[in-house]
Amino acid sequence: MKLFNLCKKKEIPGFHGGFNLLEAYPIRFCNVIEKISSDVAPKQFVFNAPQQKVEQVIVNLCPTEPWALPNWVTLAHDTSSFLDKVVALRARCFPAARVAIAISEKEGKHVTEAIKYAGNTDWMTAHPLNPKYPQNDPVVLSKVVLHAEVECGADTTTQGILILDAQTIAAAYESNVLGNKVNSRFVAVSGTGLKENEVIRVELGATIGKMLGGRFKANGTHRVFVNGPLCGREITDLSQEIDWSVNNIVVLEALNVKVMFPMIKQEEMSFTTNILGEVRQCVYCNFCDDTCPMDLEPALYYHSYTRGEGHKARSYNLGKCIECGLCSFICPSKLELLQTIKACKALD
Amino acid sequence: MKKIPQPIEHILDKTFDRMESFVHSHKKVNFLFGALFSAFDGLLRSSKDTAATQPFIRNNYDVKRFMGAVLVALVIGWVFPAVYFYGWQCVISKLMVSFIVGVFVVDVLWAIIAQEEHISEGGFVSCLLVPAILPPQAPLWLVGLGAALAIIFRNVLGGVGHNLVNPAIFSRLFLTICFPSFLVMGYQTPFTGMPDLHSLRYGLDAVTHATPLTLFKTNGEVASFFSLLLGTSGGSLGESCRILLILTGLWLIKIKVVNWRLPLSYLSSVFVFSLFFSLIVGKSVAPPIFQLMSGGLILGAFFMATDPITTVYNQKAKWIYGAGCGFVTVLIRDFTTLPEGVMYSILLMNLLAVPIQSLMVKIRYRA
């Protein structure tokens, strides 16, 4: 029976390494807040099919970050009607393309529905995926789903692969197929710096400050991140406007103070910006290359760079790095490996 | 876990804050005790550093927990059984000498002289290993000297992260060269049976002069595997109870502190090469299972060869490294006058780790 399970596990395509963030940081979104309006006239969402011929469309229904917008918001527990939208959108915008539905294997009901739906057509396939980070990175996603080698850093549309998330498809269906105006989107708002984790429907063009108004916890210092604390960006200016690329906003406690007995407070400390340890020398523990989704050895870049031989890093497959940030995340010596990699990349 | 009452926590926190500001505001105090205070502070409080660059969250696994896991495994793996076999008076005194000399005197003095900002946690592991690889009846000054040598040697090379060879084994080698007579005698017969107060304090009074490997070398006598596994057959202080060492080693593998490739390749290569030699040479060399279960092999394979800093970084090179350790161990045990070769094999492979690593990198990233 155990052997059977092992064989069964291998069937789900995947990649070496990665990290299951969904288990490490369980975040639950309960309520959807209806529409926060913009002070100025809201911008409109326009979906432009790319200039190049689209051969493959990957519908990404596999969020790997717990703070990302959950699927149920757009799917509304009805996979079939969502897939109807995909069919209609394909007929309108890219009729020759094949469609791959990448869906998290954890969502059992949706997976069976999608596979059943895809079985009726010869151009649609459903791929249950292991939702570990960074499964939804464009490079990893095309590699796992299509077995296609995509160059890192390059736009996948230049190679005929278009990756769309659930919300973009729903909006593109509204605007391009039905002809309605779309000027708002859902944004997932979460983190230890907020009173509650919520999904907010917000008009494009509203400021982040207005959306988060009154939702901060009263005490402590907070840091605001757009599109996740892992590979998103930090913002200090809350007057920035929300555009279509803002999927989620995470507000974390900074925790820039010393905490007594950290070993018994791991739960409450883990989802903060504290580095949870002290910076030390590299101890060659192999954590970084164990977790690297692209089978690279980040410590090699670090040692090359600190020895002043950063140019050598390029010969160690540096170009394959997708900058997911897992090496810095996992490093027990708290080294800034991602920054080193970026510095090495910028060398020539 | 039990919660610590809020007021106590608060008072402690305030006291530490006050002490910190005191230490930092007085130049001379900071010069002398800055490193010691920050080490002690680091044990009880988290750091206040926040992630300045991407990624902005970090995993809650740090070097302190890494070393802490090794410490826990070593305490369960050798300190507890050693107390049972040889009595606490023998074990605890050695540990105290080792820690006081190694960490609290040598490392603190070094931090003061070299103006280091912190005292590394790695010293605890080295100081816990030093008495484990010495005979049970080794004099206390020998243990203290070993611990001091280990820490000095590690710090001279640049501290944790830069040491070329395992400091504990290096100090053992140094002691073997300088005081050979103390390291071939003093192998006490372990206590067996129901423990009572007297045995838990002193162990047995009888002293033998031969470990199972020496006995095989002189008389061709093979000890029973059961006694080797449970540790009732004598040997260095920490190497005897192999069943517990294996269990704690497996636990370390499970929590990913120890890379499974190293013990597996080391032990399997010892098995393969000793089988090979015993088939060719015959009965004059030790049989494979006896070689696996005797001497410091289990302790070395799970706790010393796996020291991440001194091994190779590349995962494939770890197989070569482990196999090399096994080969040298079997060569020394079978074809030299020395009864045991684990120490020399790990030291030799530590030195060879750098060329192996650079060779594997060249092979892997050929243009």
XYZ file of C-alpha atoms in Angstrom:
715
model
C 0.000 0.000 0.000
C 2.828 2.342 0.900
C 4.640 1.510 -2.314
C 1.451 2.175 -4.206
C 1.177 5.606 -2.590
C 4.758 6.384 -3.487
C 4.116 5.474 -7.113
C 0.971 7.545 -7.079
C 2.847 10.557 -5.741
C 5.253 10.441 -8.633
C 2.448 10.849 -11.124
C 1.916 14.466 -10.165
C 4.509 16.365 -12.146
C 6.720 18.643 -10.173
C 10.210 19.908 -9.633
C 12.999 19.294 -7.186
C 13.121 21.543 -4.134
C 10.595 24.282 -3.438
C 8.897 25.077 -0.176
C 5.312 24.616 0.912
C 4.399 28.099 2.077
C 0.722 27.242 2.388
C 1.492 24.929 5.302
C 4.092 27.190 6.865
C 1.921 30.306 6.880
C -1.739 29.299 6.972
C -3.830 32.350 6.071
C -7.600 32.217 5.834
C -9.693 34.791 4.070
C -13.268 34.889 5.299
C -15.170 37.910 4.116
C -15.297 39.739 0.832
C -15.677 43.495 1.212
C -17.705 45.039 -1.584
C -16.172 47.814 -3.562
C -13.966 50.561 -2.290
C -14.324 53.379 -4.735
C -11.637 55.577 -6.147
C -11.598 59.355 -5.603
C -10.783 59.983 -9.221
C -12.502 58.432 -12.222
C -11.654 54.694 -12.097
C -9.403 53.320 -14.795
C -10.654 50.653 -17.095
C -9.287 47.181 -17.540
C -8.349 46.438 -21.125
C -7.350 42.983 -22.232
C -5.113 42.981 -25.284
C -4.288 39.669 -26.842
C -0.521 39.643 -27.515
C 0.830 40.506 -30.968
C 2.587 37.165 -31.352
C 0.677 34.069 -32.193
C -0.442 32.374 -28.994
C 0.146 28.645 -29.176
C -0.433 27.759 -25.557
C -2.534 29.341 -22.867
C -1.873 28.276 -19.283
C -4.700 29.073 -16.897
C -3.021 29.376 -13.533
C -5.406 28.176 -10.823
C -2.618 27.104 -8.505
C -1.714 29.861 -6.060
C 1.320 28.803 -4.043
C 1.564 31.774 -1.737
C -0.925 31.787 1.135
C -1.398 35.554 0.885
C -2.314 35.406 -2.811
C -5.893 35.931 -3.916
C -7.677 32.616 -3.346
C -9.371 30.920 -6.284
C -12.824 30.710 -4.726
C -13.269 34.471 -5.040
C -13.425 34.363 -8.839
C -14.429 30.765 -9.373
C -17.261 30.991 -6.839
C -17.095 27.191 -6.366
C -18.305 26.662 -9.926
C -15.512 25.363 -12.118
C -17.675 24.513 -15.121
C -19.045 28.012 -15.647
C -15.541 29.423 -15.233
C -14.258 27.016 -17.878
C -17.148 28.101 -20.115
C -15.665 31.589 -19.893
C -12.258 30.221 -20.882
C -13.819 28.546 -23.910
C -15.590 31.732 -24.968
C -12.484 33.837 -24.478
C -10.387 31.419 -26.501
C -12.889 31.493 -29.355
C -12.756 35.292 -29.386
C -9.066 36.084 -28.835
C -6.802 33.150 -29.665
C -8.788 30.460 -31.491
C -5.817 28.300 -32.439
C -4.313 28.029 -28.982
C -4.197 24.969 -26.789
C -5.299 25.548 -23.213
C -3.726 23.965 -20.137
C -5.512 24.310 -16.822
C -2.938 24.239 -14.000
C -4.878 23.517 -10.834
C -3.830 22.785 -7.286
C -4.132 19.084 -6.464
C -5.408 19.994 -2.995
C -8.702 21.253 -4.454
C -10.125 17.801 -5.105
C -13.566 18.736 -6.396
C -12.274 21.349 -8.809
C -9.622 18.983 -10.118
C -12.103 16.250 -11.017
C -14.470 18.769 -12.585
C -11.685 20.316 -14.643
C -10.400 16.943 -15.837
C -13.923 15.910 -16.786
C -14.495 19.193 -18.613
C -11.156 18.975 -20.435
C -11.944 15.445 -21.557
C -14.737 16.769 -23.810
C -12.356 18.829 -25.940
C -9.153 17.895 -27.680
C -7.436 21.240 -27.125
C -7.847 21.534 -23.368
C -5.887 19.635 -20.726
C -6.055 19.778 -16.931
C -2.909 19.417 -14.822
C -3.192 18.848 -11.074
C -0.064 20.366 -9.507
C 1.588 20.277 -6.122
C 1.025 23.797 -4.737
C 4.498 24.376 -3.382
C 6.271 27.647 -4.006
C 7.379 28.658 -6.705
C 5.117 26.400 -8.772
C 3.312 29.372 -10.328
C 6.430 31.112 -11.536
C 6.165 31.396 -15.356
C 9.375 29.464 -15.992
C 8.568 26.636 -13.579
C 4.938 26.501 -14.685
C 5.795 26.153 -18.377
C 8.451 23.592 -17.540
C 6.168 21.444 -15.393
C 2.979 21.764 -17.434
C 4.287 21.932 -20.996
C 7.810 20.504 -20.519
C 8.943 23.625 -22.348
C 12.284 25.233 -21.606
C 11.614 28.925 -21.143
C 14.474 31.333 -20.813
C 14.621 32.965 -17.406
C 13.711 36.594 -17.252
C 12.265 36.534 -20.768
C 8.588 37.219 -21.352
C 6.844 33.915 -22.007
C 4.547 35.478 -24.611
C 7.512 35.857 -26.975
C 7.636 32.058 -27.024
C 3.944 31.696 -27.673
C 2.957 30.883 -24.089
C 0.375 33.087 -22.410
C -0.151 32.643 -18.683
C -3.385 34.015 -17.252
C -4.785 33.908 -13.746
C -8.427 33.374 -12.842
C -9.225 37.009 -12.246
C -7.744 38.186 -15.567
C -9.766 35.581 -17.429
C -12.995 36.606 -15.724
C -12.317 40.259 -16.483
C -11.253 39.600 -20.070
C -14.458 37.608 -20.574
C -16.502 40.529 -19.226
C -14.782 43.141 -21.361
C -13.891 41.321 -24.587
C -16.717 38.831 -24.917
C -19.659 40.491 -23.192
C -18.489 44.048 -23.872
C -19.046 45.291 -20.318
C -16.775 47.787 -18.597
C -14.454 46.385 -15.949
C -12.991 48.945 -13.589
C -12.493 47.065 -10.342
C -10.669 44.021 -9.107
C -10.295 41.849 -6.030
C -7.258 42.370 -3.838
C -6.363 40.011 -1.004
C -5.276 41.908 2.084
C -3.615 39.990 4.900
C -0.804 39.896 7.419
C 0.031 40.245 11.071
C -0.153 44.036 10.893
C -3.884 44.013 10.090
C -6.924 43.344 12.199
C -8.397 40.830 9.772
C -7.530 39.015 6.572
C -9.950 40.179 3.894
C -10.617 40.144 0.200
C -11.515 43.624 -0.991
C -13.137 44.590 -4.248
C -11.498 47.853 -5.166
C -11.766 50.243 -8.103
C -8.646 50.596 -10.197
C -7.027 53.897 -9.355
C -7.962 53.955 -5.672
C -4.956 54.477 -3.431
C -3.525 51.745 -1.242
C -3.847 54.027 1.767
C -7.559 54.408 1.179
C -8.049 50.690 0.834
C -6.137 49.883 4.024
C -7.642 52.815 5.956
C -8.651 51.778 9.476
C -7.567 48.189 8.996
C -4.133 48.436 10.681
C -3.556 47.093 14.149
C -2.960 49.915 16.574
C 0.402 48.970 18.089
C 3.827 48.297 16.602
C 5.434 49.369 13.372
C 4.154 47.946 10.130
C 5.623 47.339 6.714
C 3.481 47.113 3.590
C 4.294 44.793 0.710
C 2.641 44.602 -2.688
C 2.328 41.090 -4.150
C 3.693 39.304 -1.131
C 6.688 39.679 1.164
C 8.668 36.995 -0.630
C 9.223 38.370 -4.089
C 6.999 41.441 -4.044
C 8.089 44.986 -3.338
C 7.912 47.062 -0.196
C 6.107 50.394 -0.368
C 6.410 53.263 2.038
C 4.218 55.665 0.081
C 0.612 54.602 0.625
C -0.702 57.074 -1.957
C 0.192 54.687 -4.772
C -2.704 53.701 -6.962
C -3.925 50.171 -7.349
C -3.604 48.835 -10.870
C -4.348 45.452 -12.377
C -0.975 43.975 -11.373
C -1.730 44.275 -7.637
C -2.903 40.823 -6.656
C -2.465 41.098 -2.924
C -1.170 43.351 -0.204
C 0.537 42.030 2.902
C 1.078 44.149 5.982
C 3.554 42.672 8.438
C 4.665 43.636 11.890
C 8.251 44.829 11.659
C 9.236 43.298 15.032
C 12.421 45.354 15.213
C 12.804 44.751 18.945
C 14.413 41.964 20.914
C 11.940 39.378 22.126
C 12.456 37.352 25.281
C 12.493 33.546 24.908
C 12.008 33.387 21.126
C 12.112 29.575 21.172
C 8.634 29.304 22.695
C 7.131 32.093 20.590
C 7.926 30.788 17.135
C 4.323 30.803 16.002
C 3.676 34.473 16.630
C 7.122 35.571 15.474
C 7.341 33.683 12.218
C 5.116 35.905 10.055
C 7.024 39.140 10.693
C 9.960 40.821 9.005
C 12.342 39.822 11.796
C 15.134 37.671 10.376
C 14.595 35.192 13.246
C 18.233 34.570 13.955
C 21.625 36.136 13.717
C 23.799 36.642 10.689
C 26.580 34.071 10.669
C 29.166 32.625 8.322
C 28.024 30.169 5.697
C 28.190 26.704 7.264
C 27.702 24.813 3.967
C 24.513 23.229 5.269
C 23.112 22.560 1.753
C 19.726 24.063 2.657
C 19.871 26.505 -0.265
C 20.568 23.960 -2.962
C 18.118 21.493 -1.426
C 15.332 24.026 -1.752
C 16.326 25.604 -5.070
C 13.626 24.828 -7.661
C 16.102 25.188 -10.531
C 18.772 22.835 -9.077
C 21.318 25.573 -8.614
C 23.857 25.978 -5.811
C 23.343 29.494 -4.401
C 26.180 29.144 -1.875
C 28.609 28.911 -4.794
C 27.535 32.359 -5.979
C 27.836 33.702 -2.477
C 31.372 32.399 -2.026
C 32.423 33.539 -5.500
C 31.038 36.974 -4.806
C 32.594 37.397 -1.363
C 35.953 36.282 -2.734
C 35.669 38.991 -5.353
C 35.142 36.546 -8.199
C 31.555 37.446 -8.968
C 32.156 37.107 -12.687
C 32.731 33.364 -12.153
C 29.153 32.936 -10.909
C 27.864 33.210 -14.458
C 29.592 29.985 -15.415
C 27.722 28.167 -12.615
C 24.345 28.362 -14.438
C 23.517 31.716 -12.848
C 21.328 32.540 -15.846
C 18.856 29.845 -14.817
C 17.977 31.577 -11.537
C 14.339 32.704 -11.440
C 14.928 34.916 -8.371
C 12.217 33.259 -6.306
C 14.065 34.191 -3.103
C 13.780 30.759 -1.457
C 17.545 30.529 -0.837
C 17.576 33.717 1.237
C 14.353 32.631 2.903
C 15.709 29.270 4.005
C 19.330 30.218 4.855
C 19.989 29.460 8.560
C 22.963 31.837 8.513
C 20.610 34.597 7.274
C 22.808 35.513 4.332
C 21.415 37.807 1.633
C 21.766 35.240 -1.122
C 19.164 36.757 -3.457
C 20.893 40.128 -3.307
C 24.211 38.439 -4.048
C 22.683 36.697 -7.051
C 21.266 39.973 -8.327
C 24.642 41.657 -7.810
C 26.370 38.844 -9.724
C 23.844 39.139 -12.548
C 24.435 42.881 -12.757
C 28.201 42.462 -13.029
C 28.665 42.390 -16.769
C 4.650 24.437 26.127
C 4.327 26.106 29.467
C 3.912 29.824 29.297
C 6.294 32.047 31.185
C 4.396 34.575 33.301
C 4.220 38.010 31.717
C 5.727 40.057 34.597
C 8.843 37.861 34.905
C 9.388 38.109 31.189
C 8.968 41.850 31.306
C 11.411 42.291 34.193
C 14.003 40.076 32.496
C 13.597 41.988 29.261
C 14.080 45.323 31.011
C 17.129 43.984 32.901
C 18.712 42.819 29.685
C 18.016 46.172 28.056
C 19.659 47.963 30.967
C 22.652 45.641 30.918
C 23.010 46.087 27.190
C 23.047 49.838 27.395
C 25.512 49.625 30.298
C 27.853 47.342 28.381
C 27.689 49.462 25.263
C 28.157 52.773 27.043
C 31.325 51.717 28.873
C 34.154 51.173 26.477
C 36.283 48.972 28.709
C 33.381 46.795 29.809
C 32.373 46.371 26.202
C 35.942 45.448 25.280
C 36.084 42.737 27.912
C 32.570 41.396 28.126
C 30.781 42.607 25.003
C 31.081 39.277 23.191
C 30.155 37.249 26.268
C 27.117 39.393 26.932
C 25.921 39.243 23.334
C 26.337 35.461 23.357
C 24.296 35.147 26.542
C 21.763 37.659 25.264
C 21.502 35.744 22.003
C 20.632 32.571 23.917
C 17.628 34.124 25.644
C 16.439 36.816 23.258
C 15.887 37.060 19.544
C 17.827 39.515 17.451
C 16.202 42.775 16.492
C 17.413 42.699 12.902
C 14.741 42.874 10.254
C 15.021 41.845 6.639
C 16.057 44.925 4.704
C 15.889 43.375 1.257
C 13.881 40.780 -0.596
C 12.657 38.334 0.647
C 11.147 40.162 3.585
C 10.184 37.081 5.563
C 12.673 34.474 6.676
C 12.413 30.925 7.834
C 12.674 30.470 11.585
C 15.589 28.081 11.327
C 18.936 29.514 12.291
C 22.437 28.276 13.033
C 21.658 28.254 16.743
C 18.898 25.696 16.248
C 21.141 23.784 13.862
C 23.863 23.477 16.493
C 21.279 22.973 19.254
C 19.944 19.903 17.475
C 23.438 18.430 17.267
C 23.955 19.150 20.969
C 20.702 17.418 21.919
C 21.573 14.435 19.748
C 25.035 14.165 21.274
C 23.728 14.409 24.831
C 21.238 11.616 24.200
C 23.662 9.671 22.040
C 26.688 9.574 24.275
C 26.323 11.482 27.566
C 23.403 9.467 28.948
C 24.808 6.039 28.096
C 28.264 7.103 29.298
C 26.804 8.070 32.676
C 25.257 4.615 32.897
C 28.421 2.787 31.850
C 31.101 4.828 33.614
C 29.309 6.876 36.303
C 28.490 10.559 36.401
C 31.597 11.496 38.302
C 33.705 10.530 35.340
C 31.447 12.024 32.651
C 30.207 15.250 34.199
C 33.636 16.325 35.425
C 35.061 15.846 31.940
C 32.205 17.792 30.378
C 32.612 20.630 32.865
C 36.337 20.868 32.268
C 35.852 20.720 28.534
C 33.177 23.438 28.468
C 34.832 25.743 30.973
C 38.236 25.565 29.350
C 37.041 25.468 25.768
C 34.116 27.856 25.641
C 34.278 30.019 28.728
C 38.030 30.578 28.925
C 39.642 30.082 25.529
C 36.788 31.270 23.339
C 36.005 34.279 25.538
C 39.683 35.235 25.730
C 39.923 34.892 21.989
C 36.874 37.075 21.505
C 38.473 39.726 23.729
C 41.881 39.569 22.036
C 40.615 39.310 18.471
C 37.783 41.819 19.119
C 35.130 39.456 17.843
C 31.543 40.540 18.088
C 30.102 37.253 19.185
C 31.030 33.831 20.485
C 30.087 31.068 18.102
C 27.746 28.245 19.028
C 29.953 25.748 17.216
C 32.335 25.678 20.184
C 29.753 23.820 22.258
C 29.622 20.994 19.743
C 33.417 20.727 19.594
C 33.698 20.761 23.383
C 31.023 18.094 23.677
C 32.883 15.918 21.184
C 36.342 16.228 22.754
C 35.682 14.050 25.860
C 33.652 11.639 23.746
C 36.674 10.592 21.708
C 39.038 10.219 24.661
C 39.326 7.105 26.863
C 37.041 6.982 29.932
C 40.014 7.116 32.309
C 41.724 10.029 30.541
C 42.965 12.596 33.079
C 41.011 15.828 33.295
C 43.934 17.978 32.212
C 44.049 15.998 28.984
C 40.404 16.810 28.327
C 40.977 20.488 29.117
C 44.018 20.613 26.879
C 42.056 18.914 24.094
C 39.187 21.383 24.326
C 41.555 24.349 24.423
C 43.470 23.072 21.404
C 40.276 22.471 19.460
C 38.944 25.974 20.052
C 42.292 27.720 19.496
C 42.849 25.789 16.320
C 39.372 26.602 15.015
C 39.690 30.290 15.833
C 43.170 30.596 14.336
C 41.775 29.318 11.050
C 39.053 31.989 11.117
C 36.256 30.622 13.284
C 33.170 28.604 12.421
C 32.721 28.591 8.674
C 36.425 28.674 7.897
C 37.862 25.651 9.688
C 39.479 23.281 7.274
C 39.348 20.185 9.484
C 37.117 19.131 12.343
C 38.583 20.847 15.448
C 37.692 18.029 17.846
C 39.440 15.410 15.735
C 42.390 17.700 15.188
C 42.880 18.094 18.928
C 42.567 14.319 19.349
C 45.333 13.884 16.777
C 47.483 16.411 18.592
C 46.974 14.598 21.899
C 47.724 11.243 20.249
C 51.050 12.584 19.031
C 51.997 14.320 22.277
C 50.650 11.926 24.894
C 50.352 8.501 23.230
C 50.460 6.570 26.498
C 47.325 8.274 27.840
C 45.359 7.409 24.734
C 46.138 3.709 24.547
C 45.362 2.989 28.164
C 42.552 3.924 30.487
C 39.830 2.021 28.656
C 37.590 1.156 31.573
C 35.310 -1.865 31.519
C 31.758 -0.547 31.273
C 29.246 -1.294 33.989
C 26.387 -3.643 33.081
C 23.284 -4.732 34.901
C 20.864 -2.913 37.168
C 22.293 0.495 38.004
C 22.541 1.500 41.644
C 23.761 4.702 43.264
C 27.350 3.494 43.474
C 27.533 2.415 39.854
C 25.858 5.574 38.596
C 28.542 7.531 40.389
C 31.713 5.517 39.783
C 30.917 2.815 37.240
C 33.109 -0.295 37.634
C 36.507 -0.171 39.251
C 38.089 -2.658 36.891
C 40.263 -1.269 34.122
C 41.105 -3.098 30.938
C 43.660 -2.009 28.431
C 42.091 -3.140 25.222
C 39.232 -2.016 23.035
C 37.517 -4.612 20.791
C 39.587 -3.462 17.813
C 42.862 -3.804 19.753
C 41.799 -7.238 20.942
C 41.208 -8.280 17.367
C 44.590 -6.882 16.330
C 46.430 -8.826 19.051
C 44.451 -12.077 19.479
C 42.115 -12.151 16.510
C 39.196 -12.107 18.936
C 35.847 -10.835 17.577
C 33.549 -9.282 20.165
C 29.854 -10.170 20.081
C 27.796 -7.851 17.908
C 25.161 -7.514 20.586
C 27.643 -6.151 23.107
C 29.068 -3.815 20.485
C 25.617 -2.510 19.608
C 24.637 -1.879 23.217
C 28.066 -0.562 24.145
C 29.011 -3.059 26.848
C 32.337 -3.869 25.260
C 34.401 -0.805 26.074
C 35.986 1.877 23.995
C 36.195 5.648 24.066
C 33.797 7.450 26.350
C 31.275 8.427 23.715
C 31.550 5.803 21.024
C 30.263 2.766 22.842
C 26.456 2.849 22.853
C 26.039 2.514 19.111
C 22.315 1.851 19.074
C 21.593 5.265 20.601
C 24.121 6.963 18.340
C 22.434 5.434 15.304
C 18.969 6.474 16.512
C 19.997 10.057 17.243
C 21.900 10.170 13.975
C 18.761 9.102 12.126
C 16.822 11.815 13.958
C 19.378 14.378 12.792
C 18.963 13.096 9.245
C 15.215 13.415 9.567
C 15.375 17.068 10.605
C 17.925 17.640 7.838
C 20.783 18.712 10.072
C 22.832 15.778 8.824
C 23.018 15.038 5.134
C 22.016 11.386 4.677
C 24.479 10.845 1.852
C 27.528 11.055 4.106
C 26.756 8.387 6.744
C 25.278 6.115 4.092
C 28.274 6.350 1.772
C 30.763 6.122 4.655
C 29.190 3.062 6.283
C 28.444 1.276 3.034
C 31.964 1.830 1.723
C 33.411 0.470 4.980
C 31.200 -2.582 4.509
C 32.103 -3.048 0.854
C 35.858 -2.564 1.217
C 36.153 -4.690 4.346
C 34.161 -7.447 2.622
C 36.462 -7.144 -0.372
C 39.628 -7.342 1.708
C 38.371 -10.126 3.934
C 37.519 -12.167 0.835
C 40.973 -11.596 -0.635
C 43.232 -11.580 2.393
C 41.271 -13.926 4.606
C 40.845 -14.093 8.337
C 43.683 -11.751 9.269
C 41.485 -8.736 8.546
C 38.361 -7.921 10.509
C 35.019 -9.118 9.099
C 32.691 -6.426 7.644
C 29.932 -6.387 10.277
C 32.497 -6.288 13.090
C 34.226 -3.360 11.377
C 30.921 -1.488 11.069
C 30.040 -2.000 14.711
C 33.377 -1.328 16.324
C 35.557 1.613 17.135
C 34.456 5.174 16.563
C 32.923 4.462 13.185
C 29.279 5.123 14.082
C 30.119 8.276 16.052
C 32.436 9.409 13.270
C 30.019 8.629 10.451
C 27.010 10.344 12.001
C 28.557 13.219 13.931
C 32.051 14.008 12.686
C 32.289 13.249 8.999
C 28.979 15.072 8.594
C 30.195 18.348 10.107
C 28.928 20.517 7.237
C 31.767 23.021 7.277
C 34.564 20.523 6.789
C 32.852 18.378 4.169
C 32.285 19.069 0.512
C 29.374 21.308 -0.455
C 28.339 19.609 -3.677
C 25.792 16.835 -3.127
C 27.359 14.367 -5.561
C 30.829 15.005 -4.169
C 29.501 13.891 -0.782
C 29.356 10.323 -2.098
C 33.025 10.480 -3.088
C 33.892 12.050 0.247
C 32.076 9.342 2.250
C 33.491 6.547 0.143
C 36.989 7.963 0.599
C 36.503 8.062 4.377
C 35.421 4.431 4.360
C 38.297 3.314 2.161
C 40.967 4.994 4.303
C 39.363 3.646 7.501
C 39.447 0.062 6.235
C 42.996 0.452 4.898
C 44.294 1.685 8.240
C 42.398 -0.914 10.263
C 43.406 -3.824 8.045
C 46.945 -3.125 6.904
C 48.650 -0.968 9.523
C 49.671 -1.532 13.111
C 47.071 0.995 14.271
C 43.871 -0.589 15.560
C 41.575 2.321 14.596
C 41.561 4.609 11.568
C 38.366 6.674 11.737
C 40.135 9.767 13.072
C 42.839 9.714 10.411
C 40.415 8.979 7.602
C 38.123 11.893 8.479
C 41.100 14.231 8.881
C 42.543 13.159 5.548
C 39.234 13.529 3.747
C 38.678 16.933 5.402
C 41.866 18.061 3.735
C 40.890 16.443 0.436
C 37.419 18.035 0.547
C 38.589 21.247 -1.108
C 40.120 19.584 -4.192
C 37.160 17.174 -4.474
C 34.742 20.083 -4.327
C 36.533 22.138 -6.966
C 36.870 19.094 -9.202
C 33.141 18.324 -8.946
C 32.246 21.942 -9.665
C 34.439 21.833 -12.754
C 32.825 18.595 -13.912
C 29.303 19.818 -13.264
C 29.662 23.208 -14.953
C 31.753 22.234 -17.931
C 31.118 24.710 -20.675
